[in-house]
GROMACS .gro file of C-alpha atoms in nm:
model
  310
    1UNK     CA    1   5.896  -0.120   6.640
    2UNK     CA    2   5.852  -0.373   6.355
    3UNK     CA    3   6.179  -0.546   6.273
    4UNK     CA    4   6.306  -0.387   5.919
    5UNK     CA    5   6.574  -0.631   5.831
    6UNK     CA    6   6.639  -0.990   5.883
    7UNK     CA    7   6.957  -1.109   5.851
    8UNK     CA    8   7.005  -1.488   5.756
    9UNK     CA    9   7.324  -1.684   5.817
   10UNK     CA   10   7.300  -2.048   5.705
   11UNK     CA   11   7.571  -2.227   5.946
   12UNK     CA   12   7.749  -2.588   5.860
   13UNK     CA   13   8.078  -2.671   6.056
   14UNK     CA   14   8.173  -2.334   6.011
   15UNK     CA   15   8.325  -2.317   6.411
   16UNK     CA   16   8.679  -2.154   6.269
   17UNK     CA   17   8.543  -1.832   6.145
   18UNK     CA   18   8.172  -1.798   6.264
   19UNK     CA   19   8.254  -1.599   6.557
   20UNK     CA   20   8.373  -1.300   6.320
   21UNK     CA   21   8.109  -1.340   6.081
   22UNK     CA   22   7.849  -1.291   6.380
   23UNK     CA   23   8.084  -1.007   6.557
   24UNK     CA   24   8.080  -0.838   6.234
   25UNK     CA   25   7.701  -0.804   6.196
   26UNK     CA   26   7.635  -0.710   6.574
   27UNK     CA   27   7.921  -0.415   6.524
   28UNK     CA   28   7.643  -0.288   6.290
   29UNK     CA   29   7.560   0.092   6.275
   30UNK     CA   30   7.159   0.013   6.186
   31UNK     CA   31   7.013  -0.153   6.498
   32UNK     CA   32   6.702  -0.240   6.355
   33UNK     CA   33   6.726  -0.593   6.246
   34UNK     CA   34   6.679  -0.957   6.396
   35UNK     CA   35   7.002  -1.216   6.292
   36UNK     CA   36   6.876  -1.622   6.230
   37UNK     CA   37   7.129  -1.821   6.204
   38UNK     CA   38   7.064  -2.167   6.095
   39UNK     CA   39   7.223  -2.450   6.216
   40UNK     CA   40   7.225  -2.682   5.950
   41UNK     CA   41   7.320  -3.013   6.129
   42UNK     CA   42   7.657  -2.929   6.200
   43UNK     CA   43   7.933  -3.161   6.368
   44UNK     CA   44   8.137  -2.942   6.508
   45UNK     CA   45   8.076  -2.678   6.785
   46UNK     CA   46   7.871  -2.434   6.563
   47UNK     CA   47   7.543  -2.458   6.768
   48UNK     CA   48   7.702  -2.412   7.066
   49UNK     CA   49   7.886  -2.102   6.960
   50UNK     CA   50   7.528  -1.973   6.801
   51UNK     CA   51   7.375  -2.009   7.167
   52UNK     CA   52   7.583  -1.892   7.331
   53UNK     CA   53   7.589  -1.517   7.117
   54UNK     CA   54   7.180  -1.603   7.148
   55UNK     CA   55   7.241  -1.595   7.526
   56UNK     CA   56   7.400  -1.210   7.542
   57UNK     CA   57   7.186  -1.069   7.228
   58UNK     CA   58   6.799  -1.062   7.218
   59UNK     CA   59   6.785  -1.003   6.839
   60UNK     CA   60   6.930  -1.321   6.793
   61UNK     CA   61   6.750  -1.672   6.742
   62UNK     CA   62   6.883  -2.017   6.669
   63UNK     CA   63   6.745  -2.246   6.424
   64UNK     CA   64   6.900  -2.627   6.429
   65UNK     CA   65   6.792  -2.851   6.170
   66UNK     CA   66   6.906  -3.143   5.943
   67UNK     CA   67   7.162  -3.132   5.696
   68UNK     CA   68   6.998  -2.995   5.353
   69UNK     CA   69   7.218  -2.791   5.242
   70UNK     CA   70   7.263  -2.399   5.190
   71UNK     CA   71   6.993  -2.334   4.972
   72UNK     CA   72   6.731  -2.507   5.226
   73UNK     CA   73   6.922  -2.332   5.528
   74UNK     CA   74   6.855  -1.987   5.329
   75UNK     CA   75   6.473  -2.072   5.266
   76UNK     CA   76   6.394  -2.223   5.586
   77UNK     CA   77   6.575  -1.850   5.768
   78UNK     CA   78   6.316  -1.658   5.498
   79UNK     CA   79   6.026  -1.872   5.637
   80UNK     CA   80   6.139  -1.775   5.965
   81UNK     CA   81   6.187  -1.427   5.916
   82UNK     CA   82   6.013  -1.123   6.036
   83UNK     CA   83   6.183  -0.832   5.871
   84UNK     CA   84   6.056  -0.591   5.585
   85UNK     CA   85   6.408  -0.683   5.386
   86UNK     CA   86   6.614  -0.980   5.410
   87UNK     CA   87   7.000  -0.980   5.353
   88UNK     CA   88   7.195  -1.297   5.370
   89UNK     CA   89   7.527  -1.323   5.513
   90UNK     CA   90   7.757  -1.665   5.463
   91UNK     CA   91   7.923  -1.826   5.800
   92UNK     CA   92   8.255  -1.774   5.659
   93UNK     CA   93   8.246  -1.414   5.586
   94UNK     CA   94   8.169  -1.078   5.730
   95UNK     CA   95   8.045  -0.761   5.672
   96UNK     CA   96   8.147  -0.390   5.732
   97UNK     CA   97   7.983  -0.202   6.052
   98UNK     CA   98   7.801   0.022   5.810
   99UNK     CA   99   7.669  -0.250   5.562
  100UNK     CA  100   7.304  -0.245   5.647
  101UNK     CA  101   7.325   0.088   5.726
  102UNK     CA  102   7.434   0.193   5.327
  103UNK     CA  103   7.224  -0.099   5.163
  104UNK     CA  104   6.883   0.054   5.374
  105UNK     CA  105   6.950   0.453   5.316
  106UNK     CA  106   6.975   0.389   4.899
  107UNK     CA  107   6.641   0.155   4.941
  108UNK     CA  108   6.417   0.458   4.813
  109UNK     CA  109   6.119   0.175   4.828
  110UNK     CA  110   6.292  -0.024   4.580
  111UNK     CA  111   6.283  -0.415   4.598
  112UNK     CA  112   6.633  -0.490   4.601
  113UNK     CA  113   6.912  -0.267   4.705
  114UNK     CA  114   7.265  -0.441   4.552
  115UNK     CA  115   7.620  -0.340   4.680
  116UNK     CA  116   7.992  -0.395   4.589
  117UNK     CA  117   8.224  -0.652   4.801
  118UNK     CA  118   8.560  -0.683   4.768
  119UNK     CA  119   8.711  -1.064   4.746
  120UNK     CA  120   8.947  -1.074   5.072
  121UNK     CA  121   9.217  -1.308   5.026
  122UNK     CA  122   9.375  -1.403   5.395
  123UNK     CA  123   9.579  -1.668   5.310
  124UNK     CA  124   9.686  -1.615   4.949
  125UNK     CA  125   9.953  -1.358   4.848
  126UNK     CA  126   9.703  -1.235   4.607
  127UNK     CA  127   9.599  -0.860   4.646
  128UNK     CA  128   9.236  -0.790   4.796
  129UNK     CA  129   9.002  -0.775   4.464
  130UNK     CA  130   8.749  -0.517   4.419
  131UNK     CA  131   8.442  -0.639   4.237
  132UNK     CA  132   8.271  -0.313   4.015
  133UNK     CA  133   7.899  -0.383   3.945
  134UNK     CA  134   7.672  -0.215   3.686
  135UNK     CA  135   7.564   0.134   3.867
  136UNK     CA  136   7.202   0.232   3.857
  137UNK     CA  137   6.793   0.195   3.862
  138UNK     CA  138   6.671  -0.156   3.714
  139UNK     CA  139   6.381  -0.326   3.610
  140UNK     CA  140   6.346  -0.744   3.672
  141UNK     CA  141   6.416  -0.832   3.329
  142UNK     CA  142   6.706  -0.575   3.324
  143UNK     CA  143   6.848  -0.780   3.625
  144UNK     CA  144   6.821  -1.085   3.457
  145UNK     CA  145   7.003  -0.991   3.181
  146UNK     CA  146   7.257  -0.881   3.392
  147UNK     CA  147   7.277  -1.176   3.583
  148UNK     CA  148   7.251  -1.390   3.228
  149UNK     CA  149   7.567  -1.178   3.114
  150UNK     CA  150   7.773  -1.216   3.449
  151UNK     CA  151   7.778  -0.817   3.511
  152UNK     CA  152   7.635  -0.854   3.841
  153UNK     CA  153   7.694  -1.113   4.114
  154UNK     CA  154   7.528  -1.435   4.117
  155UNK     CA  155   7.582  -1.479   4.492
  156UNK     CA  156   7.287  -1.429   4.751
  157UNK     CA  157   7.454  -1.129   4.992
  158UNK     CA  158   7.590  -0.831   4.949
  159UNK     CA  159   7.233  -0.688   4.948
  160UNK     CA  160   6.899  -0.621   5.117
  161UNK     CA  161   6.562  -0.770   4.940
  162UNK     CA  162   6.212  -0.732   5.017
  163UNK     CA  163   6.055  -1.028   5.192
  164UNK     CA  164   5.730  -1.073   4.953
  165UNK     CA  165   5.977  -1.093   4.674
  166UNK     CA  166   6.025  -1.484   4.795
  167UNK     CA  167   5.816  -1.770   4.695
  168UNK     CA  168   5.920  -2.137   4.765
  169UNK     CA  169   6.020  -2.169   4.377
  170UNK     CA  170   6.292  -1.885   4.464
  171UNK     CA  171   6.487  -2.159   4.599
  172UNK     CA  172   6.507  -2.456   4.329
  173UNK     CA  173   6.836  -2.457   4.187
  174UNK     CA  174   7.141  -2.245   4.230
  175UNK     CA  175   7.223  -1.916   4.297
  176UNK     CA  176   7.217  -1.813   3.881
  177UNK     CA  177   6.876  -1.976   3.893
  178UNK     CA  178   6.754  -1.826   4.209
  179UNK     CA  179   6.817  -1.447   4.088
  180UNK     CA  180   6.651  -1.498   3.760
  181UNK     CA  181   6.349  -1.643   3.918
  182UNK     CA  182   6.381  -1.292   4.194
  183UNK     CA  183   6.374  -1.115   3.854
  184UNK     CA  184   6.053  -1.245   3.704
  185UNK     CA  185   5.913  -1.105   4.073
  186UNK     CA  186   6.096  -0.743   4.118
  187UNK     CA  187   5.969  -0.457   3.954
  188UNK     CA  188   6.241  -0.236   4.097
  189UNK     CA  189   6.612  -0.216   4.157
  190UNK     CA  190   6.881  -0.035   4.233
  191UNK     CA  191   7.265  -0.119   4.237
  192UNK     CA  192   7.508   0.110   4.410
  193UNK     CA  193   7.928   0.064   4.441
  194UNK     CA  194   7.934   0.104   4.757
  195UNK     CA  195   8.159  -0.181   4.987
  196UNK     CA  196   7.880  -0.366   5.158
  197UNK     CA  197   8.028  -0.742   5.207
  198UNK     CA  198   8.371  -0.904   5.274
  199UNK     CA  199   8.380  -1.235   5.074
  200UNK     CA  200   8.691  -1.426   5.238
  201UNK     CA  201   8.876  -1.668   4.979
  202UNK     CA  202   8.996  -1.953   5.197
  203UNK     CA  203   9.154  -2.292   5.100
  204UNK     CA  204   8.816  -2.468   5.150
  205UNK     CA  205   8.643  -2.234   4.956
  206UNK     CA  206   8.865  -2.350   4.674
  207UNK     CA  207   8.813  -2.686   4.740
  208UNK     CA  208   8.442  -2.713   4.697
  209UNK     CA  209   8.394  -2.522   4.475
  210UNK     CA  210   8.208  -2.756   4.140
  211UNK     CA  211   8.420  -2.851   3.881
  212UNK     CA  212   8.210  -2.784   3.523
  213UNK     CA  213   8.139  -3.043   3.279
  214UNK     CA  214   7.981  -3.055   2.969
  215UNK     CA  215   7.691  -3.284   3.086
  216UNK     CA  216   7.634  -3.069   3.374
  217UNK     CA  217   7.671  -2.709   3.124
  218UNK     CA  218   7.372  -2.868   2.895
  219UNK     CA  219   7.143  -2.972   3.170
  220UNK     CA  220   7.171  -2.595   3.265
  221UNK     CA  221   7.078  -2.495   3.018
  222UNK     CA  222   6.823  -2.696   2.983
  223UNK     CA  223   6.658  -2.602   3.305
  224UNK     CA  224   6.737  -2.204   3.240
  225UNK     CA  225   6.548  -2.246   2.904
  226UNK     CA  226   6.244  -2.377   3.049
  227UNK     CA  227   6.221  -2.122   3.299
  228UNK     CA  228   6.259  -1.840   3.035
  229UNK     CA  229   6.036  -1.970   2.757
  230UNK     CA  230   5.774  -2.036   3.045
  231UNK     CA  231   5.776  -1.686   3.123
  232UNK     CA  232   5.815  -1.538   2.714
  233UNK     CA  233   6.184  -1.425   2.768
  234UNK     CA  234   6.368  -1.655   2.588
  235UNK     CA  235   6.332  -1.434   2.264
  236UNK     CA  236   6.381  -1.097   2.443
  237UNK     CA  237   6.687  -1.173   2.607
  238UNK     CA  238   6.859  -1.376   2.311
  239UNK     CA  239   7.151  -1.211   2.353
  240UNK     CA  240   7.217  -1.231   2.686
  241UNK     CA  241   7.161  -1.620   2.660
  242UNK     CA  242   7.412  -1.625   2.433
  243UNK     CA  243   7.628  -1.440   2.669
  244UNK     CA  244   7.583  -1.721   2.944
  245UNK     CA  245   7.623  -1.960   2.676
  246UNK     CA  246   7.971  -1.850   2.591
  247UNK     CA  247   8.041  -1.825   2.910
  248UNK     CA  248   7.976  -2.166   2.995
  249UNK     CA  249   8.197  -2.270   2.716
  250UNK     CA  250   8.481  -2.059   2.752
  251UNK     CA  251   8.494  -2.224   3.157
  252UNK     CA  252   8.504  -2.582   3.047
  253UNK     CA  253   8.827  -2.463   2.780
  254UNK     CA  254   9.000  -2.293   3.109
  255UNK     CA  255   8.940  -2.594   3.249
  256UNK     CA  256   9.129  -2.815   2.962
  257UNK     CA  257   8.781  -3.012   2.864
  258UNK     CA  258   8.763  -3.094   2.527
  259UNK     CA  259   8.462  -2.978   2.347
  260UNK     CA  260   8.380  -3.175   2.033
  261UNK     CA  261   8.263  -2.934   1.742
  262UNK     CA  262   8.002  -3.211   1.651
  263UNK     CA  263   7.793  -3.193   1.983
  264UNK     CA  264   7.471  -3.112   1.942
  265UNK     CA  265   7.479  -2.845   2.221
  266UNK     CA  266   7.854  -2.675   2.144
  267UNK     CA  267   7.736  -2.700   1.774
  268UNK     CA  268   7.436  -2.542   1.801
  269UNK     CA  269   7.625  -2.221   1.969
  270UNK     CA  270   7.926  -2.195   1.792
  271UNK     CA  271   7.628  -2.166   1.473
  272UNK     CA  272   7.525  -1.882   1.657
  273UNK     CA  273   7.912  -1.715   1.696
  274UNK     CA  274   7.957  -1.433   1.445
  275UNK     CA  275   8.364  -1.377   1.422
  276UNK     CA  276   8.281  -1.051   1.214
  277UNK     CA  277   8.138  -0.882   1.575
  278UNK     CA  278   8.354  -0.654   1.806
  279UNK     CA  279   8.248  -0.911   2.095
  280UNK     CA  280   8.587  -1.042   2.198
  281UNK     CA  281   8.484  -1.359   2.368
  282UNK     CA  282   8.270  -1.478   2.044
  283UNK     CA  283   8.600  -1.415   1.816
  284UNK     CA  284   8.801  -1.630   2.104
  285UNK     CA  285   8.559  -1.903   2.129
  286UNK     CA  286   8.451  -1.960   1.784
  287UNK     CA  287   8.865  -1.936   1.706
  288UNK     CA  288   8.913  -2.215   1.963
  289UNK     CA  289   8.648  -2.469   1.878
  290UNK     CA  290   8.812  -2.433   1.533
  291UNK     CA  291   9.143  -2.474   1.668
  292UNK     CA  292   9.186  -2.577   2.021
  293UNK     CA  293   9.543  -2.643   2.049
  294UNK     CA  294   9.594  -2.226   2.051
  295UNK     CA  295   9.307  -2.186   2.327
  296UNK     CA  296   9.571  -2.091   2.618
  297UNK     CA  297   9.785  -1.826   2.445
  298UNK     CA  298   9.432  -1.669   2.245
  299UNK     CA  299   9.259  -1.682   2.562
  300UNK     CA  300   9.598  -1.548   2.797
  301UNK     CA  301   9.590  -1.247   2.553
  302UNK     CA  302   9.221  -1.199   2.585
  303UNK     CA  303   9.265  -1.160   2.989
  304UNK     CA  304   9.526  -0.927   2.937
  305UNK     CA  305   9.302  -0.734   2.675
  306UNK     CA  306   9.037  -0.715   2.924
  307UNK     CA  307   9.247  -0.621   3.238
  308UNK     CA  308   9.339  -0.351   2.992
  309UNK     CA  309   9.012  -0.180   2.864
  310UNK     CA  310   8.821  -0.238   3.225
   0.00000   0.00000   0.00000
């Protein structure tokens, strides 16, 4: 029987919790899929722990290569795989024993199934968080304005997608960038809330996670733009690229940067801010470039707001 899904773990000095993460996926209901788990020059004891599940479990294989990162460790598992579907899993997380099961009996030939996670918080006193996507049947440039207007998940799991959908391109930049360039490929969609993935917040995670800049928001941008105009988007989805925009800019307040009024980039969008719409986060932003020093107790009140009405 041809393999239907391949399951990709890309694996860096993750010895601590990779023993659930792989428990969890051979607990699975579905049978039918082959696990890679890539070994991206770790310097702990994560290879050994890989071959020695590889030892008990035939529809395992081990990859070991050099350090490249996550995004490489993903592309080299999809140039490896065998599967109809692939579904990504990270080291440090796991999944539910029906996960693959759900994700494959909604895939009514579509190429990408999408489910809900919930953000597991072990070590933080911090209720679990339930993340509630957009429900429904999508096109690729309906995902991509989803994606453009944060109302679905940037991150890489949490669903199945078919294998031809990949090209080497898929993998230049990060995971924002990867799903748009997944949209210009996939005809066909579908997004269902049902929990699929367990994404465990752990003091590391917090730790590496980027800190934004202003430099780094523009060259986004930049990149994004060129990959949109390329492809004749860049006018159709005008407003959800100011969505992303405002976004951007609204992280780097949180994040007490100071944004100068007179910058050609942070200019050029607050131009495009209309303080007469019923869009919330235009009224806050344009309000705080004009007055910064009441960004925390406008943008406090704009959580609460939103905790509110979702």
């Amino acid at each position: 029987m041809d393999t239907i899904i391949s399951i990709i773990v890309p694996i860096y000095n993750a010895e601590k919790f990779l023993a659930s993460c792989i428990d969890s996926i051979l607990s699975q209901t579905f049978k039918n899929f082959e696990l890679l788990l890539i070994d991206d020059g770790s310097q702990d004891s994560s290879l050994s722990i890989c071959q020695k599940y590889q030892q008990n479990d035939n529809r395992i294989t081990v990859f070991h290569k050099n350090n490249e990162g996550v995004t490489a460790a993903r592309k080299y598992g999809v140039e490896k795989a065998k599967g109809e579907y692939i579904s990504f899993v990270d080291a440090d997380d796991i999944i539910p024993e029906n996960s693959l099961a759900l994700l494959y009996k909604e895939h009514d030939n579509a190429d990408m199934v999408i489910g809900n996670f919930i953000e597991v918080m072990p070590h933080y006193s911090k209720k679990n968080k339930l993340y509630s996507p957009q429900v429904g049947r999508f096109n690729g440039i309906d995902y991509i304005s989803l994606q453009l207007e944060n109302k679905l998940y940037h991150a890489p799991w949490g669903k199945i997608i078919r294998k031809n959908c990949f090209n080497d391109d898929i993998f230049r930049g990060e995971d924002l960038i990867m799903n748009i360039k997944l949209g210009l490929n996939i005809k066909d969609i579908k997004i269902v809330n049902t929990i699929v993935y367990y994404y465990m917040i752990r003091p590391s995670s917090c730790m590496q996670s980027r800190k934004p800049t202003l430099e780094y928001e523009k060259m986004f941008d930049r990149f994004l733009m060129l990959i949109l105009k390329r492809n004749k988007l860049d006018t159709k989805l005008k407003k959800s690229i100011l969505s992303q925009r405002i976004d951007a800019l609204t992280g780097l307040l949180t994040e007490k940067i100071h944004l100068d009024k007179n910058d050609t980039f942070v200019k050029m969008i607050y131009s495009q801010l209309k303080i007469s719409s019923f869009d919330m986060r235009q009224i806050l932003l344009k309000t705080c470039l004009s007055h910064p020093s009441i960004f925390n107790i406008l943008y406090r009140v704009y959580r609460k707001l939103s905790s509110i009405t979702t």
